[in-house]
Amino acid sequence: MNHYNVVVIGAGVAGSIFASYAPSHLSICVIDKKHHHGNDGFHKPCGGLLSPDAQKTLSKLKLSVPLEVCASPQMFSVKTVDLNNNLKQVYQRHYINIHRHRFDQWLISKIPNHVNVIDQAIVKNIDFKSIPHTLTYEQSGQTHTLSFDMCVGADGANSLVRSKLNAPKIRQYMAIQEHFKLEDMDPHLGCFFDQRLTDSYGWINVKNERVEFGAALPLQDSLKHYEAFKSQLISSGYPLASPIFKEACLVNSPKQLNQIFCGEDACLLIGEAAGWISPSSLEGISYAMDSALMAAASMHHQNPLKEYKKRSRKLKFKIFLKILKSVVLYTPWIRILVMKSGIEAIKEVK
Ligand SMILES: Cc1cc2nc3c(=O)[nH]c(=O)nc-3n(C[C@H](O)[C@H](O)[C@H](O)COP(=O)(O)OP(=O)(O)OC[C@H]3O[C@@H](n4cnc5c(N)ncnc54)[C@H](O)[C@@H]3O)c2cc1C
C-alpha cells in the first residue's frame, strides 16, 4: 500500500493550487474523478467568470491565462432584472469569460512533477480512525487503497471529506444550467431575480456559439422551479427553447460564518468544501485559490490546521461582508430601492 504525507481529494481550482504550492519535501497525491486531458468525462458546471479578486490572485502567482482558456466574447456589464417588479438596470463588471474545464486542466498542468496526480478516479471512502489513515478509490473498475498522514478535502460542494467530519451543515442550492445555440440574441451577461422561485438568482452567459442559462434553486422541486424560471425568460424573448445540454450540481452558499469549516485533526478543507464561496454572487474561484494558498503555506507549520485557521481569518471577514451584501441583494424591498435609485447603473445608448 502506497503511503503519502498528504492526500488531496479533488483537482478543481482549490486542489490544483494547493498541490502546486504545498512544500515540496512532502509526498503528495492528488485524486480527481475527471479526465485531465481532452473533453470527455466529468466537467464542473460553472459560469466560468473570473472575478477581479481571482485575477488578482493569479497576478500574485505570476500566472497569465492562455488564450485557449478564454471564451468569446468578453463582456463588461451585467443586465440585472427583477422579474417580479419589472425592473432593469445595467451594471459595469470586470469579469474575464473563460472555459471552466480548460481552466481546470490548465491549473492541473501547473502541478509539479513530484506530486502524484491520479485522474479518472473516484474516492469512495476515507478512514480517519485507522492508523495510519486510509483512503479507498476506484479507477477503471479497480479498487485501490492508500494510506496518509494528512488529508486535504478539495472536493467541492458535495464534499465526501466534509461528510466524514463533525462539520456544521451549510446552506445549499441546486444549480441547474442548460446550454443553447446562440441565435437571435445580443451576447450579454444577465442576472435575474424571482423571489417566487428562489432566494438566490438565475444567470445568462454566452460562450462562443452557446448561451448558458442557469439558476441556483432551493433543493425541493428544483427542476420544476428551473423550468418555471426558464419559461419567464422565454416569454421575455430569450431563445431558450431547444437545449443542447443540461447539467446540475450542488452549490454552497454560507448563510452564517459558522458554516465555514476549515477541518479537524488530520484534515483540512479548502475551497467550496470548506464553504469558501460568496453567498451574494456564488463566486468561488478566487476563494478556492486563496484558501488553497493559505492551507499550502500552513503545511510548513507544526500544527497546519491551527495555522490555516489563523491565516484564513481575513477571508472569513470577506465572506462576512458578502453575507451582508446578500441581505441587500436578496431582500426584495432593498433591492427595489437600489435598482430604482439608479446608483452605479449604466445608461445604454439606444
Ligand atoms: C453553476 C455554477 C456557476 C458558477 N459560476 C461561477 C463563476 O462564474 N465564477 C466563480 O468564481 N465561481 C463560480 N461558481 C463557483 C465555483 O465554481 C466554485 O466555488 C469553485 O469551482 C470551487 O472550487 P473547488 O476547487 O473548491 O471545487 P470544485 O471546482 O467543485 O472541484 C472539486 C473537484 O473535486 C473532484 N471530486 C469531487 N468529489 C470527488 C471524489 N469523490 N473523488 C474524486 N474527485 C472528486 C471533482 O472532480 C472536482 O474536480 C459557480 C458554481 C456553480 C455551481
Coordinates of C-alpha atoms and ligand atoms in Angstrom, one line a residue:
M1 CA 0.0 0.0 0.0
N2 CA 1.4 3.4 -1.0
H3 CA 1.8 5.9 1.8
Y4 CA 1.8 9.7 1.4
N5 CA 2.3 12.6 3.8
V6 CA -0.7 14.4 2.2
V7 CA -3.5 13.2 0.0
V8 CA -5.6 15.8 -1.8
I9 CA -9.1 14.8 -2.8
G10 CA -10.2 16.9 -5.8
A11 CA -8.2 18.7 -8.5
G12 CA -10.5 21.5 -9.1
V13 CA -9.2 25.1 -8.6
A14 CA -8.5 24.6 -4.8
G15 CA -6.9 21.1 -5.1
S16 CA -4.6 22.1 -8.0
I17 CA -3.4 25.3 -6.4
F18 CA -2.8 23.5 -3.1
A19 CA -0.8 20.8 -4.8
S20 CA 1.3 23.4 -6.7
Y21 CA 2.2 25.5 -3.7
A22 CA 2.5 22.9 -0.9
P23 CA 6.0 22.4 0.5
S24 CA 8.0 20.2 -2.0
H25 CA 9.5 18.0 0.7
L26 CA 6.1 16.4 1.4
S27 CA 5.0 13.4 -0.6
I28 CA 1.6 14.4 -2.1
C29 CA -1.0 12.5 -4.0
V30 CA -4.0 14.2 -5.7
I31 CA -7.0 12.2 -6.8
D32 CA -9.7 13.5 -9.1
K33 CA -12.6 12.0 -11.0
K34 CA -12.3 14.0 -14.2
H35 CA -10.1 13.4 -17.2
H36 CA -7.1 15.7 -17.1
H37 CA -6.8 15.9 -20.9
G38 CA -9.4 16.2 -23.6
N39 CA -13.1 17.0 -23.3
D40 CA -14.5 13.7 -22.0
G41 CA -15.7 12.8 -18.6
F42 CA -16.8 15.0 -15.7
H43 CA -17.0 18.8 -16.2
K44 CA -17.6 21.1 -13.3
P45 CA -20.8 23.1 -14.1
C46 CA -19.7 26.7 -13.7
G47 CA -20.4 30.2 -15.1
G48 CA -16.7 30.5 -15.8
L49 CA -16.4 34.2 -14.9
L50 CA -13.0 35.2 -13.4
S51 CA -13.7 38.0 -10.9
P52 CA -11.2 40.8 -10.2
D53 CA -10.3 39.0 -7.0
A54 CA -9.5 35.8 -8.9
Q55 CA -7.5 37.9 -11.4
K56 CA -5.6 39.5 -8.5
T57 CA -4.6 36.1 -7.1
L58 CA -3.5 34.9 -10.5
S59 CA -1.3 38.0 -10.8
K60 CA 0.2 37.3 -7.3
L61 CA 1.1 33.9 -8.6
K62 CA 2.5 35.4 -11.8
L63 CA 0.1 33.3 -13.9
S64 CA -1.3 34.6 -17.2
V65 CA -4.4 32.8 -18.6
P66 CA -3.6 31.4 -22.0
L67 CA -5.9 32.4 -24.9
E68 CA -7.3 28.9 -25.4
V69 CA -8.7 29.1 -21.8
C70 CA -10.6 32.3 -22.6
A71 CA -14.1 32.3 -24.1
S72 CA -15.6 34.8 -26.5
P73 CA -16.9 37.4 -26.2
Q74 CA -15.6 39.4 -23.2
M75 CA -18.5 41.4 -21.7
F76 CA -18.1 44.4 -19.5
S77 CA -21.5 44.7 -17.8
V78 CA -24.4 42.6 -16.4
K79 CA -28.0 43.2 -17.3
T80 CA -29.8 42.9 -13.9
V81 CA -33.5 42.2 -14.0
D82 CA -36.0 41.9 -11.1
L83 CA -38.7 39.8 -12.8
N84 CA -41.3 40.4 -10.0
N85 CA -41.1 44.1 -10.2
N86 CA -40.2 44.6 -13.8
L87 CA -37.1 46.5 -13.0
K88 CA -34.0 46.5 -15.3
Q89 CA -30.6 48.0 -14.8
V90 CA -27.1 47.5 -16.3
Y91 CA -24.1 47.5 -14.1
Q92 CA -20.4 47.5 -15.0
R93 CA -18.5 44.4 -14.1
H94 CA -14.8 43.4 -14.7
Y95 CA -15.0 39.6 -15.3
I96 CA -13.0 37.5 -17.7
N97 CA -15.1 35.0 -19.5
I98 CA -13.3 31.6 -19.5
H99 CA -13.9 27.9 -20.4
R100 CA -14.0 26.5 -16.9
H101 CA -13.0 22.9 -17.9
R102 CA -9.9 24.2 -19.8
F103 CA -9.1 26.5 -16.8
D104 CA -9.1 23.4 -14.5
Q105 CA -6.9 21.5 -17.0
W106 CA -4.5 24.4 -17.3
L107 CA -4.2 24.6 -13.4
I108 CA -3.6 20.8 -13.3
S109 CA -0.8 21.2 -15.9
K110 CA 1.0 23.5 -13.4
I111 CA 1.2 20.9 -10.7
P112 CA 4.9 20.0 -10.2
N113 CA 6.1 16.5 -11.3
H114 CA 7.0 15.4 -7.7
V115 CA 3.2 15.3 -7.0
N116 CA 1.4 12.1 -8.0
V117 CA -1.8 13.1 -9.8
I118 CA -4.3 10.3 -10.3
D119 CA -7.2 11.2 -12.6
Q120 CA -10.5 9.4 -13.6
A121 CA -10.5 8.1 -10.1
I122 CA -13.4 8.4 -7.6
V123 CA -12.6 8.4 -3.9
K124 CA -15.1 6.1 -2.2
N125 CA -14.1 6.1 1.4
I126 CA -11.7 7.7 3.9
D127 CA -11.0 6.1 7.2
F128 CA -9.6 8.6 9.8
K129 CA -10.0 6.0 12.6
S130 CA -7.4 3.6 11.2
I131 CA -3.7 4.1 12.0
P132 CA -2.3 5.1 9.5
H133 CA -5.4 6.7 8.0
T134 CA -6.5 5.1 4.8
L135 CA -8.4 6.1 1.6
T136 CA -10.1 3.9 -1.0
Y137 CA -10.6 4.9 -4.6
E138 CA -11.9 3.3 -7.8
Q139 CA -10.2 3.7 -11.1
S140 CA -11.1 1.7 -14.3
G141 CA -13.3 -0.7 -12.3
Q142 CA -10.5 -1.5 -9.8
T143 CA -10.4 -0.6 -6.1
H144 CA -7.2 0.8 -4.6
T145 CA -6.2 1.7 -1.1
L146 CA -3.5 4.1 0.1
S147 CA -2.5 5.5 3.5
F148 CA -1.7 9.1 4.5
D149 CA -0.7 11.3 7.4
M150 CA -2.9 14.3 6.4
C151 CA -5.9 14.7 4.1
V152 CA -6.9 17.9 2.2
G153 CA -10.6 17.9 1.2
A154 CA -10.8 20.0 -2.1
D155 CA -13.8 18.0 -3.4
G156 CA -16.3 20.9 -3.8
A157 CA -19.8 21.5 -2.6
N158 CA -20.8 17.8 -2.3
S159 CA -17.7 17.0 -0.3
L160 CA -17.2 13.4 0.8
V161 CA -14.4 14.6 3.1
R162 CA -16.6 17.2 4.8
S163 CA -19.3 14.5 5.4
K164 CA -16.7 12.4 7.3
L165 CA -16.0 15.2 9.8
N166 CA -18.1 16.9 12.5
A167 CA -18.8 19.8 10.2
P168 CA -21.8 22.1 10.5
K169 CA -24.5 21.9 7.9
I170 CA -24.1 24.5 5.2
R171 CA -26.9 26.1 3.1
Q172 CA -27.0 24.6 -0.3
Y173 CA -28.8 25.2 -3.6
M174 CA -29.2 23.0 -6.6
A175 CA -27.6 24.8 -9.6
I176 CA -29.2 23.8 -12.9
Q177 CA -27.7 25.0 -16.1
E178 CA -28.6 24.4 -19.8
H179 CA -26.6 25.2 -22.9
F180 CA -28.4 26.6 -26.1
K181 CA -27.3 27.5 -29.6
L182 CA -26.6 31.3 -29.7
E183 CA -29.1 32.8 -32.1
D184 CA -31.3 35.9 -32.2
M185 CA -29.7 37.4 -29.1
D186 CA -27.2 40.1 -28.4
P187 CA -24.4 38.4 -26.4
H188 CA -24.6 39.7 -22.8
L189 CA -24.3 38.7 -19.2
G190 CA -27.7 38.6 -17.3
C191 CA -28.7 38.3 -13.7
F192 CA -32.3 37.6 -12.8
F193 CA -34.2 37.7 -9.6
D194 CA -37.6 36.0 -9.0
Q195 CA -38.4 35.6 -5.3
R196 CA -41.3 33.3 -6.0
L197 CA -38.8 30.7 -7.4
T198 CA -35.6 31.2 -5.5
D199 CA -34.0 33.4 -2.9
S200 CA -30.8 33.2 -5.0
Y201 CA -30.7 34.1 -8.7
G202 CA -30.6 33.0 -12.3
W203 CA -28.0 33.9 -14.9
I204 CA -27.4 34.2 -18.6
N205 CA -23.9 33.9 -20.1
V206 CA -22.5 33.5 -23.6
K207 CA -19.5 31.3 -24.5
N208 CA -18.6 31.2 -28.2
E209 CA -21.6 29.8 -30.1
R210 CA -23.5 28.9 -26.9
V211 CA -25.8 30.7 -24.5
E212 CA -25.9 29.3 -20.9
F213 CA -29.0 29.8 -18.7
G214 CA -28.7 28.6 -15.2
A215 CA -30.3 29.2 -11.7
A216 CA -29.5 28.4 -8.1
L217 CA -32.7 27.0 -6.6
P218 CA -33.9 25.6 -3.3
L219 CA -33.3 21.8 -3.2
Q220 CA -37.0 21.0 -3.1
D221 CA -38.7 21.0 -6.5
S222 CA -35.6 22.5 -8.1
L223 CA -36.2 21.2 -11.6
K224 CA -39.8 22.4 -11.6
H225 CA -38.7 25.8 -10.4
Y226 CA -35.9 25.9 -13.0
E227 CA -38.4 25.2 -15.8
A228 CA -40.7 28.0 -14.5
F229 CA -37.7 30.3 -14.4
K230 CA -36.7 29.5 -17.9
S231 CA -40.3 30.0 -19.2
Q232 CA -40.2 33.5 -17.9
L233 CA -37.1 34.2 -19.8
I234 CA -38.5 32.7 -22.9
S235 CA -41.6 35.0 -22.6
S236 CA -39.2 37.9 -22.3
G237 CA -37.7 37.0 -25.6
Y238 CA -34.7 34.8 -24.8
P239 CA -34.1 32.0 -27.3
L240 CA -34.1 29.1 -24.8
A241 CA -36.5 26.7 -26.4
S242 CA -34.1 23.9 -27.5
P243 CA -31.4 22.9 -25.0
I244 CA -28.3 21.1 -26.3
F245 CA -27.1 20.0 -22.9
K246 CA -28.2 20.1 -19.2
E247 CA -26.0 19.9 -16.1
A248 CA -26.6 20.3 -12.4
C249 CA -24.7 20.2 -9.2
L250 CA -25.0 21.4 -5.6
V251 CA -23.6 24.9 -4.8
N252 CA -22.8 26.0 -1.2
S253 CA -23.9 29.4 0.0
P254 CA -22.9 30.1 3.6
K255 CA -25.7 31.9 5.4
Q256 CA -23.6 32.4 8.6
L257 CA -19.9 32.4 9.3
N258 CA -20.0 29.3 11.4
Q259 CA -21.0 27.3 8.3
I260 CA -17.4 27.7 7.1
F261 CA -15.3 24.8 8.4
C262 CA -11.6 24.6 8.0
G263 CA -11.2 21.0 9.1
E264 CA -10.3 18.9 12.1
D265 CA -7.3 16.9 13.3
A266 CA -5.5 15.4 10.3
C267 CA -7.8 17.0 7.7
L268 CA -8.0 20.5 6.2
L269 CA -10.9 21.6 4.0
I270 CA -10.3 24.1 1.2
G271 CA -12.4 25.8 -1.5
E272 CA -16.1 25.2 -1.6
A273 CA -15.8 22.0 0.5
A274 CA -15.0 24.3 3.5
G275 CA -17.7 26.8 2.4
W276 CA -15.4 29.3 0.9
I277 CA -17.8 30.9 -1.7
S278 CA -19.6 34.2 -1.9
P279 CA -23.2 33.9 -0.8
S280 CA -24.1 37.0 -2.8
S281 CA -22.7 36.2 -6.2
L282 CA -21.8 32.5 -5.8
E283 CA -18.3 33.5 -7.0
G284 CA -16.0 30.8 -5.7
I285 CA -12.9 30.6 -7.9
S286 CA -11.0 33.3 -6.0
Y287 CA -11.9 31.8 -2.6
A288 CA -10.8 28.4 -3.8
M289 CA -7.4 29.8 -4.9
D290 CA -6.9 31.9 -1.7
S291 CA -7.9 29.2 0.8
A292 CA -5.7 26.7 -1.1
L293 CA -2.7 29.1 -0.9
M294 CA -3.3 29.6 2.9
A295 CA -3.6 25.9 3.5
A296 CA -0.4 25.2 1.5
A297 CA 1.6 27.8 3.4
S298 CA 0.2 26.3 6.7
M299 CA 1.8 23.0 5.9
H300 CA 5.2 24.5 6.9
H301 CA 4.0 24.7 10.5
Q302 CA 3.8 22.1 13.2
N303 CA 0.0 22.4 13.5
P304 CA -1.2 23.1 10.0
L305 CA -4.9 23.3 10.9
K306 CA -4.3 25.9 13.6
E307 CA -2.1 28.0 11.2
Y308 CA -4.7 27.7 8.4
K309 CA -7.5 28.9 10.7
K310 CA -5.3 31.8 11.7
R311 CA -4.4 32.7 8.1
S312 CA -7.9 32.5 6.8
R313 CA -9.4 35.0 9.3
K314 CA -9.3 37.7 6.7
L315 CA -11.0 35.5 4.1
K316 CA -13.7 34.8 6.7
F317 CA -14.2 38.6 7.2
K318 CA -14.6 38.9 3.4
I319 CA -17.3 36.3 3.5
F320 CA -18.9 38.2 6.4
L321 CA -19.1 41.3 4.1
K322 CA -20.6 39.1 1.3
I323 CA -23.3 37.8 3.8
L324 CA -24.2 41.4 4.5
K325 CA -24.2 42.2 0.7
S326 CA -26.5 39.2 0.1
V327 CA -29.0 40.7 2.6
V328 CA -29.1 43.8 0.5
L329 CA -29.3 41.9 -2.8
Y330 CA -31.9 39.3 -1.8
T331 CA -34.3 41.4 0.3
P332 CA -36.8 42.4 -2.3
W333 CA -37.6 45.9 -1.0
I334 CA -33.9 46.9 -0.5
R335 CA -33.1 45.6 -4.0
I336 CA -36.0 47.5 -5.5
L337 CA -34.8 50.7 -3.7
V338 CA -31.2 50.2 -5.0
M339 CA -32.3 49.4 -8.6
K340 CA -34.8 52.3 -8.7
S341 CA -32.2 54.7 -7.4
G342 CA -30.0 54.0 -10.5
I343 CA -26.9 54.3 -8.3
E344 CA -23.9 52.9 -10.3
A345 CA -26.1 51.9 -13.2
I346 CA -25.0 52.4 -16.8
K347 CA -27.3 54.2 -19.3
E348 CA -27.1 52.2 -22.6
V349 CA -27.2 54.1 -25.8
K350 CA -30.3 53.3 -27.7
Ligands
LIG1 C1 -23.5 26.7 -11.9 C2 -22.3 27.4 -11.1 C3 -21.8 28.5 -11.7 C4 -20.7 29.1 -11.0 N1 -20.1 30.2 -11.6 C5 -19.0 30.8 -11.1 C6 -18.3 31.8 -11.8 O1 -18.7 32.2 -12.9 N2 -17.2 32.3 -11.2 C7 -16.8 31.9 -10.0 O2 -15.8 32.4 -9.4 N3 -17.4 30.9 -9.3 C8 -18.5 30.3 -9.9 N4 -19.1 29.2 -9.2 C9 -18.5 28.7 -8.0 C10 -17.2 27.9 -8.4 O3 -17.5 27.0 -9.5 C11 -16.8 27.0 -7.2 O4 -16.9 27.7 -6.0 C12 -15.3 26.6 -7.4 O5 -15.3 25.7 -8.5 C13 -14.9 25.8 -6.2 O6 -13.6 25.2 -6.5 P1 -13.2 23.9 -5.7 O7 -11.8 23.6 -6.2 O8 -13.3 24.1 -4.2 O9 -14.3 22.8 -6.0 P2 -14.6 22.2 -7.5 O10 -14.3 23.1 -8.6 O11 -16.0 21.8 -7.4 O12 -13.7 21.0 -7.6 C14 -13.9 19.8 -6.9 C15 -13.1 18.7 -7.6 O13 -13.2 17.5 -6.8 C16 -13.4 16.4 -7.6 N5 -14.1 15.4 -6.8 C17 -15.3 15.6 -6.1 N6 -15.6 14.5 -5.4 C18 -14.6 13.6 -5.7 C19 -14.4 12.2 -5.4 N7 -15.2 11.6 -4.5 N8 -13.4 11.6 -5.9 C20 -12.5 12.2 -6.8 N9 -12.7 13.5 -7.1 C21 -13.7 14.2 -6.6 C22 -14.2 16.9 -8.8 O14 -13.9 16.2 -10.0 C23 -13.7 18.4 -9.0 O15 -12.6 18.5 -9.9 C24 -20.2 28.6 -9.8 C25 -20.8 27.4 -9.3 C26 -21.8 26.8 -9.9 C27 -22.4 25.6 -9.4

